[in-house]
């Protein structure tokens, strides 16, 4: 589990194919900030742009680690198939502050940035979310964009999906990789965990008995 509070900005420095066909995944080498890996062990979970991944090798001297990402994960995410900056967050510990909201690290869909510009001291970020995610988005609700916990300020349902507006304070732009977004950029989206359960409760058959699996 994660909180959507980015703890470091890393960089994918190498991408290696794990096979010759489209059914094979890739091995990514990520360079982290100095000291970032000091409390990380092999097998630990680290979210890359909001996608939960497993550290398969560590090189603390070079501040680097690797992850293996499957073809399925590559197909369902954005920004994890090429060299570039990525938002990093280590898995939540039981005694940590929940500064953002509860984030699972499972990407629900890919959105497209339609506008990103400075307005006053802040930045306006507009994203078109897929139609399948529209029902989970709400005014003042939470959304995770490339691993960053953000608040939705405005929504507008269209034939193409749900257009949402988000306000970014300068601190967020300066301390995450969101500052590199441009109109046309694809971003990983994860809906609020609570919205998943609300949708399920609204549409579940109340006459269907619960099943216990032993």
PDB file of C-alpha atoms in Angstrom:
ATOM      1  CA  UNK A   1       0.000   0.000   0.000  1.00  0.00           C
ATOM      2  CA  UNK A   2       1.030   3.605  -0.629  1.00  0.00           C
ATOM      3  CA  UNK A   3      -0.158   7.123   0.152  1.00  0.00           C
ATOM      4  CA  UNK A   4       0.441   9.022  -3.081  1.00  0.00           C
ATOM      5  CA  UNK A   5       3.056  11.217  -1.385  1.00  0.00           C
ATOM      6  CA  UNK A   6       6.136  11.068  -3.619  1.00  0.00           C
ATOM      7  CA  UNK A   7       9.353  10.452  -1.688  1.00  0.00           C
ATOM      8  CA  UNK A   8      11.793  10.874  -4.551  1.00  0.00           C
ATOM      9  CA  UNK A   9      12.119  11.527  -8.264  1.00  0.00           C
ATOM     10  CA  UNK A  10      14.130   8.848 -10.012  1.00  0.00           C
ATOM     11  CA  UNK A  11      15.071   8.206 -13.592  1.00  0.00           C
ATOM     12  CA  UNK A  12      14.801   5.141 -15.795  1.00  0.00           C
ATOM     13  CA  UNK A  13      18.326   4.957 -17.218  1.00  0.00           C
ATOM     14  CA  UNK A  14      18.133   1.651 -19.094  1.00  0.00           C
ATOM     15  CA  UNK A  15      15.435  -0.559 -20.603  1.00  0.00           C
ATOM     16  CA  UNK A  16      16.257  -4.158 -21.559  1.00  0.00           C
ATOM     17  CA  UNK A  17      13.965  -6.610 -23.319  1.00  0.00           C
ATOM     18  CA  UNK A  18      13.332  -9.858 -21.452  1.00  0.00           C
ATOM     19  CA  UNK A  19      12.554 -11.659 -24.693  1.00  0.00           C
ATOM     20  CA  UNK A  20      12.170 -11.205 -28.411  1.00  0.00           C
ATOM     21  CA  UNK A  21       8.371 -11.209 -28.698  1.00  0.00           C
ATOM     22  CA  UNK A  22       5.618  -8.830 -27.630  1.00  0.00           C
ATOM     23  CA  UNK A  23       4.614 -11.304 -24.917  1.00  0.00           C
ATOM     24  CA  UNK A  24       7.865 -10.643 -23.057  1.00  0.00           C
ATOM     25  CA  UNK A  25       8.343  -7.836 -20.574  1.00  0.00           C
ATOM     26  CA  UNK A  26      11.268  -5.568 -19.858  1.00  0.00           C
ATOM     27  CA  UNK A  27      13.879  -5.021 -17.173  1.00  0.00           C
ATOM     28  CA  UNK A  28      14.220  -1.416 -16.049  1.00  0.00           C
ATOM     29  CA  UNK A  29      17.222   0.095 -14.318  1.00  0.00           C
ATOM     30  CA  UNK A  30      16.224   3.066 -12.180  1.00  0.00           C
ATOM     31  CA  UNK A  31      18.543   5.648 -10.695  1.00  0.00           C
ATOM     32  CA  UNK A  32      17.259   6.956  -7.359  1.00  0.00           C
ATOM     33  CA  UNK A  33      18.303  10.004  -5.322  1.00  0.00           C
ATOM     34  CA  UNK A  34      21.384   9.570  -3.136  1.00  0.00           C
ATOM     35  CA  UNK A  35      20.541   7.613   0.033  1.00  0.00           C
ATOM     36  CA  UNK A  36      17.067   6.675  -1.194  1.00  0.00           C
ATOM     37  CA  UNK A  37      17.838   2.956  -1.220  1.00  0.00           C
ATOM     38  CA  UNK A  38      19.518   2.803   2.198  1.00  0.00           C
ATOM     39  CA  UNK A  39      16.455   1.221   3.855  1.00  0.00           C
ATOM     40  CA  UNK A  40      15.308  -0.812   0.838  1.00  0.00           C
ATOM     41  CA  UNK A  41      15.801  -4.570   0.635  1.00  0.00           C
ATOM     42  CA  UNK A  42      15.511  -7.038  -2.214  1.00  0.00           C
ATOM     43  CA  UNK A  43      11.870  -7.828  -2.900  1.00  0.00           C
ATOM     44  CA  UNK A  44      10.598  -4.562  -1.429  1.00  0.00           C
ATOM     45  CA  UNK A  45       7.785  -2.758  -3.214  1.00  0.00           C
ATOM     46  CA  UNK A  46       8.422   0.614  -4.829  1.00  0.00           C
ATOM     47  CA  UNK A  47       5.818   2.471  -6.869  1.00  0.00           C
ATOM     48  CA  UNK A  48       7.035   3.871 -10.194  1.00  0.00           C
ATOM     49  CA  UNK A  49       4.678   6.532 -11.532  1.00  0.00           C
ATOM     50  CA  UNK A  50       1.970   4.934  -9.412  1.00  0.00           C
ATOM     51  CA  UNK A  51       2.574   1.320 -10.466  1.00  0.00           C
ATOM     52  CA  UNK A  52       3.677  -1.043  -7.686  1.00  0.00           C
ATOM     53  CA  UNK A  53       6.877  -2.867  -8.670  1.00  0.00           C
ATOM     54  CA  UNK A  54       9.347  -5.191  -6.935  1.00  0.00           C
ATOM     55  CA  UNK A  55      13.047  -4.363  -6.495  1.00  0.00           C
ATOM     56  CA  UNK A  56      14.918  -7.317  -8.018  1.00  0.00           C
ATOM     57  CA  UNK A  57      18.500  -6.015  -7.657  1.00  0.00           C
ATOM     58  CA  UNK A  58      20.054  -3.226  -5.623  1.00  0.00           C
ATOM     59  CA  UNK A  59      23.246  -1.234  -6.116  1.00  0.00           C
ATOM     60  CA  UNK A  60      23.329   1.286  -3.293  1.00  0.00           C
ATOM     61  CA  UNK A  61      26.766   2.526  -4.355  1.00  0.00           C
ATOM     62  CA  UNK A  62      25.388   3.624  -7.721  1.00  0.00           C
ATOM     63  CA  UNK A  63      21.964   4.517  -6.222  1.00  0.00           C
ATOM     64  CA  UNK A  64      20.337   2.116  -8.679  1.00  0.00           C
ATOM     65  CA  UNK A  65      17.853  -0.733  -8.600  1.00  0.00           C
ATOM     66  CA  UNK A  66      16.121  -2.873 -11.196  1.00  0.00           C
ATOM     67  CA  UNK A  67      12.578  -4.103 -11.646  1.00  0.00           C
ATOM     68  CA  UNK A  68      11.039  -6.580 -14.073  1.00  0.00           C
ATOM     69  CA  UNK A  69       7.816  -5.396 -15.665  1.00  0.00           C
ATOM     70  CA  UNK A  70       5.547  -7.790 -17.534  1.00  0.00           C
ATOM     71  CA  UNK A  71       4.062  -7.215 -20.975  1.00  0.00           C
ATOM     72  CA  UNK A  72       0.629  -6.976 -19.333  1.00  0.00           C
ATOM     73  CA  UNK A  73       1.789  -4.201 -17.005  1.00  0.00           C
ATOM     74  CA  UNK A  74       3.458  -2.361 -19.886  1.00  0.00           C
ATOM     75  CA  UNK A  75       0.197  -2.520 -21.814  1.00  0.00           C
ATOM     76  CA  UNK A  76      -1.798  -1.096 -18.916  1.00  0.00           C
ATOM     77  CA  UNK A  77       0.572   1.738 -17.896  1.00  0.00           C
ATOM     78  CA  UNK A  78       2.309   4.755 -19.389  1.00  0.00           C
ATOM     79  CA  UNK A  79       5.867   6.030 -19.062  1.00  0.00           C
ATOM     80  CA  UNK A  80       7.488   2.764 -17.984  1.00  0.00           C
ATOM     81  CA  UNK A  81       8.875   1.626 -21.319  1.00  0.00           C
ATOM     82  CA  UNK A  82      11.502   4.281 -22.028  1.00  0.00           C
ATOM     83  CA  UNK A  83      14.251   6.336 -20.417  1.00  0.00           C
ATOM     84  CA  UNK A  84      12.907   9.254 -18.405  1.00  0.00           C
ATOM     85  CA  UNK A  85      11.966  10.665 -15.011  1.00  0.00           C
ATOM     86  CA  UNK A  86       9.627   8.708 -12.714  1.00  0.00           C
ATOM     87  CA  UNK A  87       7.943   9.401  -9.403  1.00  0.00           C
ATOM     88  CA  UNK A  88       9.065   7.062  -6.628  1.00  0.00           C
ATOM     89  CA  UNK A  89       7.302   6.009  -3.435  1.00  0.00           C
ATOM     90  CA  UNK A  90       8.316   3.235  -1.061  1.00  0.00           C
ATOM     91  CA  UNK A  91       5.614   0.995   0.365  1.00  0.00           C
ATOM     92  CA  UNK A  92       3.695   2.305   3.372  1.00  0.00           C
ATOM     93  CA  UNK A  93       4.814   1.142   6.810  1.00  0.00           C
ATOM     94  CA  UNK A  94       2.336   0.617   9.641  1.00  0.00           C
ATOM     95  CA  UNK A  95       3.599   3.617  11.635  1.00  0.00           C
ATOM     96  CA  UNK A  96       3.809   6.062   8.703  1.00  0.00           C
ATOM     97  CA  UNK A  97       1.612   9.128   8.341  1.00  0.00           C
ATOM     98  CA  UNK A  98      -1.166   8.770   5.758  1.00  0.00           C
ATOM     99  CA  UNK A  99      -0.471  12.138   4.172  1.00  0.00           C
ATOM    100  CA  UNK A 100      -2.330  11.559   0.902  1.00  0.00           C
ATOM    101  CA  UNK A 101      -4.960   8.830   0.603  1.00  0.00           C
ATOM    102  CA  UNK A 102      -4.934   5.030   0.475  1.00  0.00           C
ATOM    103  CA  UNK A 103      -3.265   3.996  -2.778  1.00  0.00           C
ATOM    104  CA  UNK A 104      -2.838   0.392  -3.916  1.00  0.00           C
ATOM    105  CA  UNK A 105      -0.303   0.936  -6.694  1.00  0.00           C
ATOM    106  CA  UNK A 106      -2.613  -0.688  -9.260  1.00  0.00           C
ATOM    107  CA  UNK A 107      -3.177   1.473 -12.332  1.00  0.00           C
ATOM    108  CA  UNK A 108      -6.859   1.594 -13.344  1.00  0.00           C
ATOM    109  CA  UNK A 109      -6.460   3.424 -16.628  1.00  0.00           C
ATOM    110  CA  UNK A 110      -4.388   5.766 -18.727  1.00  0.00           C
ATOM    111  CA  UNK A 111      -5.426   9.396 -19.014  1.00  0.00           C
ATOM    112  CA  UNK A 112      -4.341  12.050 -21.492  1.00  0.00           C
ATOM    113  CA  UNK A 113      -3.202  15.529 -20.475  1.00  0.00           C
ATOM    114  CA  UNK A 114      -5.206  18.120 -22.398  1.00  0.00           C
ATOM    115  CA  UNK A 115      -3.850  21.225 -20.665  1.00  0.00           C
ATOM    116  CA  UNK A 116      -0.988  22.047 -18.325  1.00  0.00           C
ATOM    117  CA  UNK A 117      -0.192  25.688 -17.689  1.00  0.00           C
ATOM    118  CA  UNK A 118       0.690  28.076 -14.919  1.00  0.00           C
ATOM    119  CA  UNK A 119      -2.159  30.107 -13.459  1.00  0.00           C
ATOM    120  CA  UNK A 120      -0.980  32.617 -10.877  1.00  0.00           C
ATOM    121  CA  UNK A 121       1.376  30.876  -8.469  1.00  0.00           C
ATOM    122  CA  UNK A 122      -0.124  27.447  -9.173  1.00  0.00           C
ATOM    123  CA  UNK A 123      -0.520  25.137 -12.158  1.00  0.00           C
ATOM    124  CA  UNK A 124      -3.694  23.992 -13.879  1.00  0.00           C
ATOM    125  CA  UNK A 125      -3.659  20.340 -14.933  1.00  0.00           C
ATOM    126  CA  UNK A 126      -6.486  19.034 -17.108  1.00  0.00           C
ATOM    127  CA  UNK A 127      -6.738  15.319 -17.837  1.00  0.00           C
ATOM    128  CA  UNK A 128      -9.168  13.344 -19.965  1.00  0.00           C
ATOM    129  CA  UNK A 129      -9.865  10.079 -18.141  1.00  0.00           C
ATOM    130  CA  UNK A 130     -11.254   7.004 -19.938  1.00  0.00           C
ATOM    131  CA  UNK A 131     -15.073   6.622 -19.937  1.00  0.00           C
ATOM    132  CA  UNK A 132     -14.772   3.519 -17.742  1.00  0.00           C
ATOM    133  CA  UNK A 133     -13.353   5.613 -14.887  1.00  0.00           C
ATOM    134  CA  UNK A 134     -15.836   8.503 -15.122  1.00  0.00           C
ATOM    135  CA  UNK A 135     -18.227   7.113 -12.497  1.00  0.00           C
ATOM    136  CA  UNK A 136     -15.413   6.953  -9.923  1.00  0.00           C
ATOM    137  CA  UNK A 137     -14.428  10.624 -10.238  1.00  0.00           C
ATOM    138  CA  UNK A 138     -16.086  13.300  -8.129  1.00  0.00           C
ATOM    139  CA  UNK A 139     -15.687  16.960  -7.228  1.00  0.00           C
ATOM    140  CA  UNK A 140     -13.194  17.196  -4.325  1.00  0.00           C
ATOM    141  CA  UNK A 141     -12.552  13.467  -4.613  1.00  0.00           C
ATOM    142  CA  UNK A 142      -9.094  11.893  -4.682  1.00  0.00           C
ATOM    143  CA  UNK A 143      -7.241  10.708  -7.776  1.00  0.00           C
ATOM    144  CA  UNK A 144      -3.710   9.378  -8.190  1.00  0.00           C
ATOM    145  CA  UNK A 145      -1.856  10.755 -11.220  1.00  0.00           C
ATOM    146  CA  UNK A 146       1.492   9.087 -11.947  1.00  0.00           C
ATOM    147  CA  UNK A 147       1.595   8.072  -8.302  1.00  0.00           C
ATOM    148  CA  UNK A 148       0.754  11.517  -6.888  1.00  0.00           C
ATOM    149  CA  UNK A 149      -2.265  11.916  -4.600  1.00  0.00           C
ATOM    150  CA  UNK A 150      -4.305  14.859  -5.916  1.00  0.00           C
ATOM    151  CA  UNK A 151      -7.721  16.453  -5.445  1.00  0.00           C
ATOM    152  CA  UNK A 152     -10.187  16.827  -8.299  1.00  0.00           C
ATOM    153  CA  UNK A 153     -11.429  20.428  -8.526  1.00  0.00           C
ATOM    154  CA  UNK A 154     -13.802  20.087 -11.460  1.00  0.00           C
ATOM    155  CA  UNK A 155     -15.261  17.321 -13.635  1.00  0.00           C
ATOM    156  CA  UNK A 156     -17.047  17.388 -16.953  1.00  0.00           C
ATOM    157  CA  UNK A 157     -18.408  14.217 -18.522  1.00  0.00           C
ATOM    158  CA  UNK A 158     -18.027  14.082 -22.302  1.00  0.00           C
ATOM    159  CA  UNK A 159     -18.553  11.501 -25.016  1.00  0.00           C
ATOM    160  CA  UNK A 160     -14.811  10.756 -24.885  1.00  0.00           C
ATOM    161  CA  UNK A 161     -14.575  10.295 -21.118  1.00  0.00           C
ATOM    162  CA  UNK A 162     -14.338  12.534 -18.065  1.00  0.00           C
ATOM    163  CA  UNK A 163     -12.447  15.808 -18.246  1.00  0.00           C
ATOM    164  CA  UNK A 164     -11.064  16.702 -14.829  1.00  0.00           C
ATOM    165  CA  UNK A 165      -9.287  19.789 -13.566  1.00  0.00           C
ATOM    166  CA  UNK A 166      -6.630  19.620 -10.872  1.00  0.00           C
ATOM    167  CA  UNK A 167      -4.702  22.425  -9.186  1.00  0.00           C
ATOM    168  CA  UNK A 168      -1.011  21.819  -8.486  1.00  0.00           C
ATOM    169  CA  UNK A 169       0.848  23.938  -5.960  1.00  0.00           C
ATOM    170  CA  UNK A 170       4.475  24.907  -6.798  1.00  0.00           C
ATOM    171  CA  UNK A 171       5.827  22.391  -4.246  1.00  0.00           C
ATOM    172  CA  UNK A 172       4.191  19.503  -6.106  1.00  0.00           C
ATOM    173  CA  UNK A 173       5.513  20.659  -9.481  1.00  0.00           C
ATOM    174  CA  UNK A 174       9.024  21.147  -8.115  1.00  0.00           C
ATOM    175  CA  UNK A 175       9.249  17.869  -6.159  1.00  0.00           C
ATOM    176  CA  UNK A 176       7.635  15.387  -8.536  1.00  0.00           C
ATOM    177  CA  UNK A 177       7.984  14.503 -12.200  1.00  0.00           C
ATOM    178  CA  UNK A 178       4.584  16.086 -12.930  1.00  0.00           C
ATOM    179  CA  UNK A 179       6.363  19.286 -13.893  1.00  0.00           C
ATOM    180  CA  UNK A 180       7.521  17.571 -17.085  1.00  0.00           C
ATOM    181  CA  UNK A 181       3.994  16.902 -18.331  1.00  0.00           C
ATOM    182  CA  UNK A 182       2.762  18.507 -21.516  1.00  0.00           C
ATOM    183  CA  UNK A 183      -0.494  18.498 -23.468  1.00  0.00           C
ATOM    184  CA  UNK A 184      -0.680  15.065 -25.052  1.00  0.00           C
ATOM    185  CA  UNK A 185       1.260  13.303 -22.274  1.00  0.00           C
ATOM    186  CA  UNK A 186      -0.208  10.013 -21.078  1.00  0.00           C
ATOM    187  CA  UNK A 187      -0.505   9.497 -17.323  1.00  0.00           C
ATOM    188  CA  UNK A 188      -1.276   6.578 -15.032  1.00  0.00           C
ATOM    189  CA  UNK A 189      -4.528   6.949 -13.084  1.00  0.00           C
ATOM    190  CA  UNK A 190      -5.690   5.123  -9.982  1.00  0.00           C
ATOM    191  CA  UNK A 191      -9.139   5.827  -8.587  1.00  0.00           C
ATOM    192  CA  UNK A 192      -9.913   6.220  -4.899  1.00  0.00           C
ATOM    193  CA  UNK A 193     -10.100   2.850  -3.148  1.00  0.00           C
ATOM    194  CA  UNK A 194     -13.336   3.831  -1.384  1.00  0.00           C
ATOM    195  CA  UNK A 195     -15.015   4.508  -4.734  1.00  0.00           C
ATOM    196  CA  UNK A 196     -14.370   0.900  -5.760  1.00  0.00           C
ATOM    197  CA  UNK A 197     -16.321  -0.450  -2.788  1.00  0.00           C
ATOM    198  CA  UNK A 198     -19.142   2.072  -3.124  1.00  0.00           C
ATOM    199  CA  UNK A 199     -19.641   1.081  -6.764  1.00  0.00           C
ATOM    200  CA  UNK A 200     -19.614  -2.598  -5.803  1.00  0.00           C
ATOM    201  CA  UNK A 201     -22.152  -2.099  -3.022  1.00  0.00           C
ATOM    202  CA  UNK A 202     -24.483  -0.170  -5.306  1.00  0.00           C
ATOM    203  CA  UNK A 203     -24.493  -2.840  -7.990  1.00  0.00           C
ATOM    204  CA  UNK A 204     -24.106  -6.094  -6.043  1.00  0.00           C
ATOM    205  CA  UNK A 205     -27.098  -8.428  -5.857  1.00  0.00           C
ATOM    206  CA  UNK A 206     -28.430  -8.155  -2.261  1.00  0.00           C
ATOM    207  CA  UNK A 207     -30.058 -11.588  -2.620  1.00  0.00           C
ATOM    208  CA  UNK A 208     -26.767 -13.280  -3.469  1.00  0.00           C
ATOM    209  CA  UNK A 209     -25.462 -15.112  -0.348  1.00  0.00           C
ATOM    210  CA  UNK A 210     -21.899 -14.581   0.786  1.00  0.00           C
ATOM    211  CA  UNK A 211     -19.547 -17.454   0.063  1.00  0.00           C
ATOM    212  CA  UNK A 212     -16.835 -18.529   2.454  1.00  0.00           C
ATOM    213  CA  UNK A 213     -13.674 -19.949   0.953  1.00  0.00           C
ATOM    214  CA  UNK A 214     -11.752 -22.295   3.284  1.00  0.00           C
TER     215      UNK A 214
END
